[in-house]
Amino acid sequence: MASENDLRQNPDMETDLNEILKVRRQKLFELQDSGNDPFKITRYDVTHSSVEIVNNFEAFENAYVSVAGRLMSRRGMGKASFCDLRDRDGKIQLYVKIDEIGEEAYEGFKKLDIGDIVGVKGIVFKTHKGEISIKVSEYVLLSKSLQPLPEKWHGLKDTDLRYRQRYLDLIVNPEVRQTFIIRSKIIRSIRNYLDSKGFLEVETPILNTLAGGATARPFITHHNTLDIDLYLRVAPELYLKRLIVGGLEKVYEMGRNFRNEGMSVKHNPEFTSIEIYQAYTDYKGIMELTEDLVSKAALEVLGTTKITYQGQEIDFAPPWERITMIDAVKKYAGVDYEALASDEEAIAAAKAKGVDVGGKKTKGEILNLLFEEFVEANLIQPTFVYDYPVEVSPLAKRKADRPELTERFEIFAAGRELGNAFSELNDPLDQRDRFLEQVKKREAGDEEAEMMDEDFITALEHGMPPTGGLGIGIDRLVMLFTDSYSIRDVLLFPTMKPKAEK
């Protein structure tokens, strides 16, 4: 690519730019040569937003305002022009008339392009057609758009391009911008709720010497100074429970986790979750907290607990349905866990259902497999599925009357898992045994199995009170609240494979 100076001296060198790009650059050069370089402007005082003016017209009628944003369309190029200016919150019409701003300024305005960012000042009024507008008395070009907006500014539909160039997606698709505004409001609502309940927001390491807190395959990196491998965290759980041991009692952390696993409409290698821990409660207490937190977030952000997701109405108003994993598998898969006398019978029952059991060897593992195969997709309304097998719950407390099961639940809605919670295992001897079982799985080739964490065991040996813990996938919650099919639709910059060079 030729340098800007070369292009000024010899525009014909722009062999890799189409004619539109040449014209836009030439306009910029002319502005710069006349001493009106928009890129030298450092600030512009904005008094109001478009939506503020439109929603409160009676208060703003005949008021003098200053707004700024991107030109998205314009109509008429005689002695008057109508334009649409879009800022973060919405758009407002501009009425630009040669008699109002002068002939020289109007000629300059006619040279502006769709996509240019401008600041305008003027009087709020309503046109004969009832359109709330600003009669512009002065304008300034704040940034020159050297690239045309896609598809003639009527929308960007190519999903791959939308995800790779999210800035274009946000410019031309207002509903996408609204998705991320809602995301921000959900996060703020959750934080406010927990803060009001006396929880303390904390931060724990993202670079870990061990990958723990979830059964997941980690990303591995290397620290040169210490000459050791480190893992990007798969979950903050073990650090947060150390804080419960330390006496903080009610803590939460919202942030990114990283799992080196497959990608799908529900999975991205880096994702946002919140983990919440409260001393002196159990998984039933956490169920009540979960219902309250999510339903109040829906009310606060959306104004209702009822949402429509992919054509299905879902109501987050408490109480949510509760069902044990055993009962759910019996109901939807037709397999009675209680009637299975051995691991071999469980494996045979799964195979009779056409399920590939893979390396699963125990009744508990088979129960969980049957649940995943036959139950999850049926759980449309918010549902707590509880009492999971101990084999798939290495950090959850056993049920006192059924030690083969744990006090664990997962949250499902729209056929998708939203969160995971337990009465936390605080018996250091049992926790060591569970870790050892996980180590055996890892040694047998299971890259998702937990690692032995001796320091965490030591922390538990100092005493952790009875504790309930919860993890919720923020991205999946946002998907539900915004009726977004893919997780990529609620991540500003989802992970993408680099485009192949031409």
XYZ file of C-alpha atoms in Angstrom, residues 3 36 45 74 117 128 216 219 223 248 258 296 323 338 345 357 363 406 420 456 458:
21
model
C 1.916 5.993 1.784
C -10.101 21.822 8.053
C -19.430 19.320 23.599
C -29.845 11.924 3.556
C -19.215 11.601 12.094
C -45.095 19.154 8.726
C -12.614 -28.885 31.497
C -5.296 -23.583 27.836
C 5.960 -17.933 32.168
C -15.228 -13.511 53.994
C -11.113 -20.163 29.349
C -35.331 -9.568 39.423
C -36.912 -32.404 39.757
C -33.347 -47.277 41.341
C -27.115 -53.302 34.262
C -21.537 -45.230 26.581
C -24.241 -46.268 37.335
C -24.525 -35.165 45.912
C -24.386 -25.175 38.262
C -6.843 -26.320 48.548
C -4.794 -27.675 53.261
